Amino acid sequence: MKLSRRNFIKASAATGGVVLAGCAASKPTTNAMSTAKAQPSSPGKGKWVATTCQGCTSWCSAEAFVQDGRVIKVRGNTNSVSHQGFLCPRGHMSIGQMYDPDRIKVPMKRTNPKKGRGEDPKFVPISWDEALDTIADKMMELRKAKETEKFMLLRGRYTYTRDVIYSSLPKIFGSPNGISHSAICAEAEKFGAYYTQGYWGYRDYDLDNTKYVLLFGGDPVASNRQVPVAIRQWGKVIDQATVAVVDPRLSATASKAHEWLPVIPGQDGALAVAMANVILSEGVWHKPFVGDFKNGKNQFVSGKTVAESTFIEKHTNGLVKWWNLELKDRTPEWAAPICGVPADQIRRVALGMAKVAPACMVWLAPGAAMQVRGGYSAMAAHALNGLLGASDSKGGVFQGMKHHYTHIPLYKEKYAGYVDEIAKKGLKNKKIDQRGTLEFPALKKGKSGGGVVTNRAADGILQEDPYDIKVLLSYWTNFPFSCTGADRWERALEKVPFFAHITTNVSEMSMYADIVLPAAFHKFERWGFLNSKAGGVAYSSLEQPVVKSLWDVRIDETEVPYLLAEKLKAKGFPNLLDYYQNECKDPETKKSPTNGLEFAEYVTKIMTQKFWDPKKSKGGSKLKGWEDYLKVGIWQSDPYKEHTHWKKGWKTKTKKFEFYSETLKEALGKHAKKHHTSIDKVLEVCKYTARGEQAFIPHFEEPFRHGDSKEFPFVFQENRSRLNREGRSQNLPSYYEFKKVDPGDISWDDAIKINPKDARQLGIKEGDMVSLTSPIYTMKGKAHLFEGIRPGTVSKCFGQGHWAYGRTASLEFGKVARGDSNNHLMPSDYDRLSGSTARHGGVTRVKITKL
């Protein structure tokens, strides 16, 4: 008999009846085809459990609906005043990631000693006991040789319980090499805010009350930060405010904006200083914040200098110096041919903001800052917030508020007793990422070498500068995929004698590992917490195990270090485990942890105690205790108070918003003195063109690009997808099926977006196969003609190009990539003042060839 769908259902019902009869069912079974009473719609019985989404750096407070031990649905945390139940598409994709059949299920070890792209590691399953024993043995070899500095810990995305693996583990063991991923994310963006208003961090934006939004490289309804908050509010924003977007590509946000300014990649600084020129020459700066001329008459006239003594500043420093050194000649007519935005549009947007100031915002994003000379572009864009009085104002830009979380006791007075003489010797060594050298100032918070230079660590390993790395432990990282000049990471990982990788999927990085450890999936399977802010409220959102994992996984930041510490103690190094057990006790019971999972929970409780313990509370949400925090899932601050820093001052050298940055002048001076040279020499080595006083003001720098314009006539730019969970969602078929939701992209194919005007000149039609060639790499892809790409540029979305990670992410696992990776096309380069990787602003030129 042919089995039709109807016959199959009948047969299934009959079989089910037999099974139920064998189990003494209390009720008779119902034929599948008979009429039955309607049942409650999905999701049915179950419960919502609080957690946090880590699909990007928004770190949105969320809730997971758990039914029969499985997560079937997610939403934004309904207790959050910022999220109010909203998540973006990335948040919903997390369920598919957790239940990905290609996840690593047990520890594995490499049996093929040869490493390299295309080499099969020939992984075989092993026990956690064997895996941790192997890692501990390799670490003990370094201690016996008294070269603990040759141990390296690489940190990728994280929760704030990172203190355990990223700080205490390498410090107590004796290595200075806890290296974070931060500089491949957005440090140049933070540079702009720090050296104008003294704040190193991501800003918050008062969308509820704004009247004008100017986005420099931002796409908040799709990517960047605070996406669910922007999605929830954007209709209101469009109704009440003017939205202008500076972006070479017609992004999702630009498609909904009132003004699109399709800037030439890397020329954001020219646009920003021209807007500043308009605001001053038209006399429309925000006088209650900035100040005014003594006689009340505007003396800012393009082309003419102004006597500093004629202007009285209020909350700012160096406005007239900035005008005289930079702005007086930076008219819209000067900027238009440089940045590609018409002079009348530059003037219109600048005056539009000034008209509603201070209820306006200049939203600076990585696209305008992560360039070789991006630090000053970031300063120029953010300085507009100062001119308009938008910093710290209602409807403007807020600083992040303080989160009163507690570090685990890892500072000198607590862990000094656990750091022995071997460790002290190792800690005196320089870091492998070469931060603080003449070429890499990495001036985080004004300190030479204060920031990380993540991508440079590959060169440090390859050059053995300042020494060789022998043992590498890494978690939540995939640098051969996520870093520019990706081939350097492949060669560096080949060079490291022993590498252990803690990860959810076998990624490109894992293919070079000797040991692979299966990590618990963030959001659903682990303990941790995240601090963030949105809509004028700071919050701390909890991660907790909402379901039991299907596989033999461990929590990367806490559980794995604890288990490793047990092994090290058994081999003669008890210091790390002693520290964990003595200093990380349950704050309620005062019990020491007896296993890794207890330790993970205790650390989370210790670090969040000021949020959930009424006796320790520093304000904000009035939680009743730990159980209340587990239930609610979020602590929230009191609302941000506008003009806080107008009243108490900024954390700059002058305590004012600095247009002439005494803070940067001091930082550059100290770095130059450290290397017995001049500030001008520092800037020359760092590929900047500024000299003299110009080094201390926001100013225009011609973008640095790799490749000669004659050989490589097009400027390459990359964009982000609303479906990118930072390169980790590409093993989901839904990623490819719905890729067309990103303007200019298409489903399944890795589209190379070309303006139709350029395509006609090259004889390229829709769907033609083309190649893009940069000075270091050639990639192939399908041409998609898109009018939302500026002529003279070509764009491809970051995300595809995996040759590992899973059966969908790659065409042939371990061998053939699906699409291609932008990070092979783009050379490794940096904004050296901040340490940031340069990946935007048209860092490389390319040529397009029809195949």
Short mmCIF file of C-alpha atoms in Angstrom, two decimals, residues 120-498:
data_model
loop_
_atom_site.label_atom_id
_atom_site.label_comp_id
_atom_site.label_asym_id
_atom_site.label_seq_id
_atom_site.Cartn_x
_atom_site.Cartn_y
_atom_site.Cartn_z
CA ASP A 120 42.97 17.29 9.14
CA PRO A 121 43.70 17.46 12.90
CA LYS A 122 42.29 13.94 13.22
CA PHE A 123 40.65 14.78 16.51
CA VAL A 124 39.66 11.90 18.75
CA PRO A 125 37.39 12.08 21.83
CA ILE A 126 38.99 12.02 25.25
CA SER A 127 37.83 12.54 28.83
CA TRP A 128 37.89 15.85 30.65
CA ASP A 129 40.38 14.26 33.03
CA GLU A 130 42.85 13.49 30.24
CA ALA A 131 42.35 16.87 28.57
CA LEU A 132 42.98 18.87 31.74
CA ASP A 133 45.91 16.66 32.72
CA THR A 134 47.54 17.37 29.38
CA ILE A 135 47.10 21.14 29.71
CA ALA A 136 48.36 21.14 33.30
CA ASP A 137 51.44 19.12 32.31
CA LYS A 138 52.34 21.67 29.64
CA MET A 139 51.89 24.55 32.09
CA MET A 140 54.01 22.80 34.72
CA GLU A 141 56.81 22.41 32.17
CA LEU A 142 56.95 26.20 31.97
CA ARG A 143 57.10 26.55 35.74
CA LYS A 144 59.91 24.02 35.99
CA ALA A 145 61.82 25.94 33.33
CA LYS A 146 61.00 29.22 35.11
CA GLU A 147 59.52 30.74 31.97
CA THR A 148 55.90 31.24 32.95
CA GLU A 149 55.72 34.36 30.77
CA LYS A 150 55.57 31.99 27.78
CA PHE A 151 52.04 31.03 28.76
CA MET A 152 49.38 33.07 26.97
CA LEU A 153 45.66 33.47 27.60
CA LEU A 154 43.53 34.83 24.75
CA ARG A 155 40.11 36.18 25.69
CA GLY A 156 37.33 36.67 23.19
CA ARG A 157 33.76 37.68 24.03
CA TYR A 158 33.18 37.42 27.76
CA THR A 159 31.02 37.96 30.79
CA TYR A 160 32.26 39.94 33.78
CA THR A 161 33.27 36.72 35.52
CA ARG A 162 36.26 37.01 33.16
CA ASP A 163 38.22 38.01 36.28
CA VAL A 164 38.81 34.31 36.93
CA ILE A 165 40.34 33.12 33.66
CA TYR A 166 41.61 36.40 32.20
CA SER A 167 43.18 37.96 35.26
CA SER A 168 43.72 35.67 38.22
CA LEU A 169 44.83 32.61 36.22
CA PRO A 170 47.71 34.20 34.27
CA LYS A 171 48.71 36.51 37.13
CA ILE A 172 48.98 33.81 39.78
CA PHE A 173 50.62 31.45 37.29
CA GLY A 174 53.11 34.18 36.38
CA SER A 175 52.36 35.47 32.89
CA PRO A 176 51.68 39.06 31.77
CA ASN A 177 49.94 37.70 28.69
CA GLY A 178 46.24 37.97 29.34
CA ILE A 179 45.31 39.36 25.92
CA SER A 180 41.74 40.44 25.16
CA HIS A 181 39.91 40.80 21.86
CA SER A 182 38.88 44.40 22.62
CA ALA A 183 41.05 46.18 20.05
CA ILE A 184 39.48 44.33 17.12
CA CYS A 185 36.14 45.68 18.30
CA ALA A 186 36.15 49.48 18.76
CA GLU A 187 38.93 51.06 20.85
CA ALA A 188 39.40 53.96 18.40
CA GLU A 189 35.78 54.93 19.00
CA LYS A 190 36.48 55.22 22.73
CA PHE A 191 39.59 57.28 21.97
CA GLY A 192 37.40 60.05 20.57
CA ALA A 193 35.27 60.40 23.68
CA TYR A 194 38.17 60.03 26.13
CA TYR A 195 40.38 62.73 24.69
CA THR A 196 37.53 65.24 24.55
CA GLN A 197 35.45 64.50 27.65
CA GLY A 198 37.50 61.98 29.63
CA TYR A 199 35.28 58.93 29.17
CA TRP A 200 36.75 55.67 27.85
CA GLY A 201 33.71 53.57 27.05
CA TYR A 202 30.59 53.27 24.95
CA ARG A 203 28.17 56.13 25.30
CA ASP A 204 24.43 55.98 25.90
CA TYR A 205 21.89 57.86 23.79
CA ASP A 206 18.67 59.49 24.93
CA LEU A 207 16.47 58.46 22.00
CA ASP A 208 13.31 59.15 23.98
CA ASN A 209 13.90 62.88 24.01
CA THR A 210 16.13 63.61 21.05
CA LYS A 211 15.23 66.00 18.25
CA TYR A 212 18.13 65.23 15.90
CA VAL A 213 20.23 62.09 15.41
CA LEU A 214 23.44 62.24 13.36
CA LEU A 215 24.98 58.81 12.94
CA PHE A 216 28.63 58.54 11.95
CA GLY A 217 28.92 55.00 10.60
CA GLY A 218 26.20 53.69 12.90
CA ASP A 219 23.29 51.43 11.97
CA PRO A 220 21.43 51.04 15.28
CA VAL A 221 18.31 49.31 13.96
CA ALA A 222 20.49 46.53 12.53
CA SER A 223 23.96 46.44 14.08
CA ASN A 224 26.26 48.36 16.38
CA ARG A 225 24.89 48.68 19.93
CA GLN A 226 21.51 48.91 21.66
CA VAL A 227 19.71 47.34 18.70
CA PRO A 228 16.54 46.11 20.48
CA VAL A 229 16.22 49.48 22.18
CA ALA A 230 16.57 51.26 18.84
CA ILE A 231 14.09 48.88 17.17
CA ARG A 232 11.55 49.58 19.92
CA GLN A 233 11.96 53.35 19.71
CA TRP A 234 12.82 54.09 16.11
CA GLY A 235 9.29 54.83 14.95
CA LYS A 236 9.02 57.43 17.69
CA VAL A 237 12.46 58.81 16.81
CA ILE A 238 11.53 59.20 13.14
CA ASP A 239 8.34 61.05 14.11
CA GLN A 240 9.85 63.44 16.62
CA ALA A 241 13.38 63.96 15.29
CA THR A 242 15.43 64.35 12.13
CA VAL A 243 17.71 61.39 11.42
CA ALA A 244 20.83 61.81 9.30
CA VAL A 245 23.18 58.91 8.51
CA VAL A 246 26.81 59.22 7.43
CA ASP A 247 27.65 55.95 5.67
CA PRO A 248 29.05 55.02 2.23
CA ARG A 249 26.36 52.31 2.07
CA LEU A 250 22.61 52.74 2.28
CA SER A 251 22.25 50.85 5.56
CA ALA A 252 18.99 49.74 7.16
CA THR A 253 18.98 52.89 9.29
CA ALA A 254 19.93 55.11 6.33
CA SER A 255 17.00 53.68 4.37
CA LYS A 256 14.67 55.05 7.05
CA ALA A 257 16.50 58.35 7.57
CA HIS A 258 15.62 61.87 6.50
CA GLU A 259 19.17 62.51 5.29
CA TRP A 260 21.73 60.07 3.85
CA LEU A 261 25.26 61.41 3.58
CA PRO A 262 27.15 58.83 1.45
CA VAL A 263 30.63 59.83 2.59
CA ILE A 264 33.76 58.59 0.84
CA PRO A 265 35.15 55.89 3.18
CA GLY A 266 37.65 57.32 5.63
CA GLN A 267 36.72 60.96 5.05
CA ASP A 268 34.48 61.27 8.12
CA GLY A 269 36.95 63.67 9.73
CA ALA A 270 36.63 66.17 6.86
CA LEU A 271 32.87 66.08 7.17
CA ALA A 272 32.95 66.54 10.96
CA VAL A 273 35.30 69.54 10.98
CA ALA A 274 33.28 71.19 8.18
CA MET A 275 30.15 70.88 10.29
CA ALA A 276 32.06 72.41 13.21
CA ASN A 277 33.06 75.30 10.93
CA VAL A 278 29.40 75.92 10.06
CA ILE A 279 28.25 75.82 13.68
CA LEU A 280 30.87 78.39 14.73
CA SER A 281 30.83 80.67 11.70
CA GLU A 282 27.02 80.84 11.87
CA GLY A 283 27.17 81.56 15.60
CA VAL A 284 24.87 78.69 16.57
CA TRP A 285 27.00 76.80 19.08
CA HIS A 286 25.30 76.06 22.41
CA LYS A 287 26.36 79.07 24.47
CA PRO A 288 25.13 77.85 27.88
CA PHE A 289 27.68 75.04 27.61
CA VAL A 290 30.47 76.47 25.47
CA GLY A 291 30.43 80.17 26.35
CA ASP A 292 30.53 83.29 24.17
CA PHE A 293 32.53 86.29 23.07
CA LYS A 294 32.90 89.01 25.65
CA ASN A 295 31.04 91.51 23.51
CA GLY A 296 28.38 89.01 22.45
CA LYS A 297 29.25 89.37 18.76
CA ASN A 298 30.36 86.36 16.74
CA GLN A 299 33.94 86.74 15.50
CA PHE A 300 34.31 83.31 13.92
CA VAL A 301 34.72 84.17 10.26
CA SER A 302 36.05 81.53 7.88
CA GLY A 303 39.64 82.19 6.91
CA LYS A 304 40.34 84.52 9.84
CA THR A 305 41.95 83.87 13.21
CA VAL A 306 40.44 84.99 16.50
CA ALA A 307 42.16 86.34 19.59
CA GLU A 308 41.78 83.82 22.43
CA SER A 309 41.30 86.61 24.95
CA THR A 310 38.03 87.68 23.32
CA PHE A 311 36.14 84.50 24.21
CA ILE A 312 35.03 83.31 27.65
CA GLU A 313 34.48 79.55 27.86
CA LYS A 314 32.20 77.90 30.39
CA HIS A 315 32.45 74.11 30.39
CA THR A 316 34.93 73.70 27.53
CA ASN A 317 38.62 74.21 26.89
CA GLY A 318 40.46 75.50 23.83
CA LEU A 319 37.64 76.41 21.45
CA VAL A 320 39.45 79.38 19.90
CA LYS A 321 42.67 77.40 19.57
CA TRP A 322 40.74 74.71 17.71
CA TRP A 323 39.29 77.33 15.39
CA ASN A 324 42.64 78.94 14.66
CA LEU A 325 44.57 75.71 14.21
CA GLU A 326 41.98 73.74 12.24
CA LEU A 327 38.45 74.97 11.72
CA LYS A 328 38.80 78.41 10.17
CA ASP A 329 39.67 76.94 6.76
CA ARG A 330 37.47 73.82 6.90
CA THR A 331 34.40 75.17 5.12
CA PRO A 332 31.74 72.94 3.55
CA GLU A 333 33.07 74.02 0.15
CA TRP A 334 36.52 72.76 1.13
CA ALA A 335 35.10 69.49 2.50
CA ALA A 336 32.66 68.61 -0.29
CA PRO A 337 35.16 67.33 -2.90
CA ILE A 338 37.13 65.54 -0.17
CA CYS A 339 34.32 63.72 1.63
CA GLY A 340 31.89 63.44 -1.30
CA VAL A 341 28.98 65.11 0.51
CA PRO A 342 27.56 68.29 -1.08
CA ALA A 343 28.33 71.54 0.71
CA ASP A 344 24.67 72.50 1.03
CA GLN A 345 23.88 69.18 2.71
CA ILE A 346 26.78 69.60 5.15
CA ARG A 347 25.48 73.05 6.03
CA ARG A 348 21.85 71.89 6.27
CA VAL A 349 22.62 69.05 8.67
CA ALA A 350 24.90 71.15 10.87
CA LEU A 351 22.33 73.93 11.18
CA GLY A 352 19.53 71.42 11.71
CA MET A 353 21.30 70.00 14.74
CA ALA A 354 22.13 73.42 16.11
CA LYS A 355 18.52 74.52 15.81
CA VAL A 356 17.34 71.89 18.33
CA ALA A 357 20.50 71.74 20.47
CA PRO A 358 21.18 70.48 23.03
CA ALA A 359 18.48 67.83 22.37
CA CYS A 360 20.55 66.28 19.61
CA MET A 361 23.19 63.62 19.35
CA VAL A 362 26.21 62.72 17.27
CA TRP A 363 26.32 58.93 17.49
CA LEU A 364 29.88 57.85 16.78
CA ALA A 365 30.32 54.24 15.67
CA PRO A 366 33.31 52.07 14.65
CA GLY A 367 32.80 52.78 10.94
CA ALA A 368 34.06 56.32 11.39
CA ALA A 369 36.85 55.48 13.81
CA MET A 370 38.48 52.10 13.09
CA GLN A 371 40.88 53.53 10.51
CA VAL A 372 44.66 53.87 10.42
CA ARG A 373 44.22 57.57 11.26
CA GLY A 374 40.88 57.10 12.96
CA GLY A 375 41.61 58.50 16.42
CA TYR A 376 41.36 62.10 15.29
CA SER A 377 38.28 61.39 13.16
CA ALA A 378 36.67 60.01 16.31
CA MET A 379 37.62 63.14 18.23
CA ALA A 380 36.26 65.38 15.48
CA ALA A 381 32.90 63.63 15.34
CA HIS A 382 32.49 63.51 19.11
CA ALA A 383 33.58 67.13 19.51
CA LEU A 384 30.36 68.13 17.75
CA ASN A 385 28.51 66.94 20.85
CA GLY A 386 30.50 69.49 22.81
CA LEU A 387 29.80 72.36 20.42
CA LEU A 388 26.09 71.59 20.57
CA GLY A 389 25.94 71.06 24.34
CA ALA A 390 24.62 67.56 23.64
CA SER A 391 27.04 65.80 25.95
CA ASP A 392 25.28 65.07 29.22
CA SER A 393 22.04 66.73 28.05
CA LYS A 394 18.46 65.49 27.74
CA GLY A 395 17.95 64.19 24.23
CA GLY A 396 21.70 63.95 23.75
CA VAL A 397 24.64 61.72 24.66
CA PHE A 398 25.11 60.27 28.14
CA GLN A 399 28.16 58.74 29.70
CA GLY A 400 27.84 55.26 31.11
CA MET A 401 26.89 55.20 34.76
CA LYS A 402 28.85 53.32 37.36
CA HIS A 403 28.00 49.66 37.94
CA HIS A 404 28.75 48.82 41.54
CA TYR A 405 29.86 45.27 40.91
CA THR A 406 32.64 43.68 42.93
CA HIS A 407 35.77 42.22 41.41
CA ILE A 408 36.85 38.92 42.85
CA PRO A 409 39.66 39.75 45.29
CA LEU A 410 42.47 39.60 42.74
CA TYR A 411 44.30 42.80 43.50
CA LYS A 412 47.67 43.08 45.20
CA GLU A 413 46.54 43.07 48.80
CA LYS A 414 44.61 39.84 48.23
CA TYR A 415 46.46 37.76 45.68
CA ALA A 416 50.02 38.81 46.55
CA GLY A 417 50.33 35.83 48.87
CA TYR A 418 49.49 33.46 46.04
CA VAL A 419 52.08 34.84 43.59
CA ASP A 420 55.37 33.05 44.23
CA GLU A 421 58.87 34.08 43.13
CA ILE A 422 58.66 32.22 39.81
CA ALA A 423 55.42 34.02 39.00
CA LYS A 424 56.80 37.41 40.05
CA LYS A 425 59.73 36.94 37.68
CA GLY A 426 57.42 36.01 34.83
CA LEU A 427 55.10 38.97 35.42
CA LYS A 428 57.96 41.44 34.95
CA ASN A 429 58.17 40.61 31.26
CA LYS A 430 56.63 42.69 28.47
CA LYS A 431 53.39 41.61 26.85
CA ILE A 432 53.35 39.72 23.56
CA ASP A 433 51.08 42.26 21.78
CA GLN A 434 53.86 44.91 21.88
CA ARG A 435 51.62 47.54 23.49
CA GLY A 436 53.45 50.57 24.79
CA THR A 437 56.27 50.33 22.26
CA LEU A 438 57.11 53.44 20.25
CA GLU A 439 54.96 52.24 17.33
CA PHE A 440 52.00 51.14 19.46
CA PRO A 441 51.20 53.72 22.15
CA ALA A 442 47.73 52.20 22.84
CA LEU A 443 46.84 55.20 25.01
CA LYS A 444 43.87 53.81 26.89
CA LYS A 445 42.87 56.27 29.60
CA GLY A 446 46.01 58.31 29.03
CA LYS A 447 48.50 55.55 29.77
CA SER A 448 51.22 54.43 27.37
CA GLY A 449 50.52 50.73 26.80
CA GLY A 450 47.29 50.99 28.75
CA GLY A 451 45.27 49.40 25.98
CA VAL A 452 45.53 46.10 24.17
CA VAL A 453 46.74 45.68 20.56
CA THR A 454 44.98 42.38 19.94
CA ASN A 455 45.84 41.79 16.30
CA ARG A 456 49.52 42.55 16.88
CA ALA A 457 49.84 39.50 19.13
CA ALA A 458 50.08 37.30 16.02
CA ASP A 459 53.18 39.23 14.93
CA GLY A 460 54.62 38.97 18.42
CA ILE A 461 54.28 35.19 18.27
CA LEU A 462 55.73 34.95 14.77
CA GLN A 463 58.65 37.29 15.51
CA GLU A 464 59.20 35.90 19.02
CA ASP A 465 59.18 39.51 20.12
CA PRO A 466 59.68 39.93 23.00
CA TYR A 467 59.94 36.11 23.35
CA ASP A 468 58.36 32.91 22.10
CA ILE A 469 55.00 31.55 23.26
CA LYS A 470 54.99 27.86 24.17
CA VAL A 471 51.55 27.28 25.72
CA LEU A 472 48.37 29.01 24.58
CA LEU A 473 44.92 28.76 26.18
CA SER A 474 42.11 30.58 24.40
CA TYR A 475 38.37 30.91 24.85
CA TRP A 476 35.50 32.32 22.79
CA THR A 477 37.97 33.36 20.07
CA ASN A 478 38.41 32.72 16.35
CA PHE A 479 41.16 35.13 15.34
CA PRO A 480 42.05 33.45 12.00
CA PHE A 481 38.52 34.43 10.98
CA SER A 482 37.87 37.66 12.89
CA CYS A 483 41.19 39.53 12.52
CA THR A 484 42.47 41.37 9.48
CA GLY A 485 45.57 39.86 7.88
CA ALA A 486 44.06 36.55 8.96
CA ASP A 487 46.82 34.42 7.45
CA ARG A 488 49.23 35.72 10.15
CA TRP A 489 47.09 34.07 12.80
CA GLU A 490 47.11 30.81 10.87
CA ARG A 491 50.92 30.89 10.75
CA ALA A 492 51.19 31.98 14.40
CA LEU A 493 49.01 29.11 15.57
CA GLU A 494 51.09 26.68 13.53
CA LYS A 495 54.14 27.97 15.40
CA VAL A 496 52.83 27.63 18.97
CA PRO A 497 53.95 24.21 20.32
CA PHE A 498 50.83 23.63 22.42
#
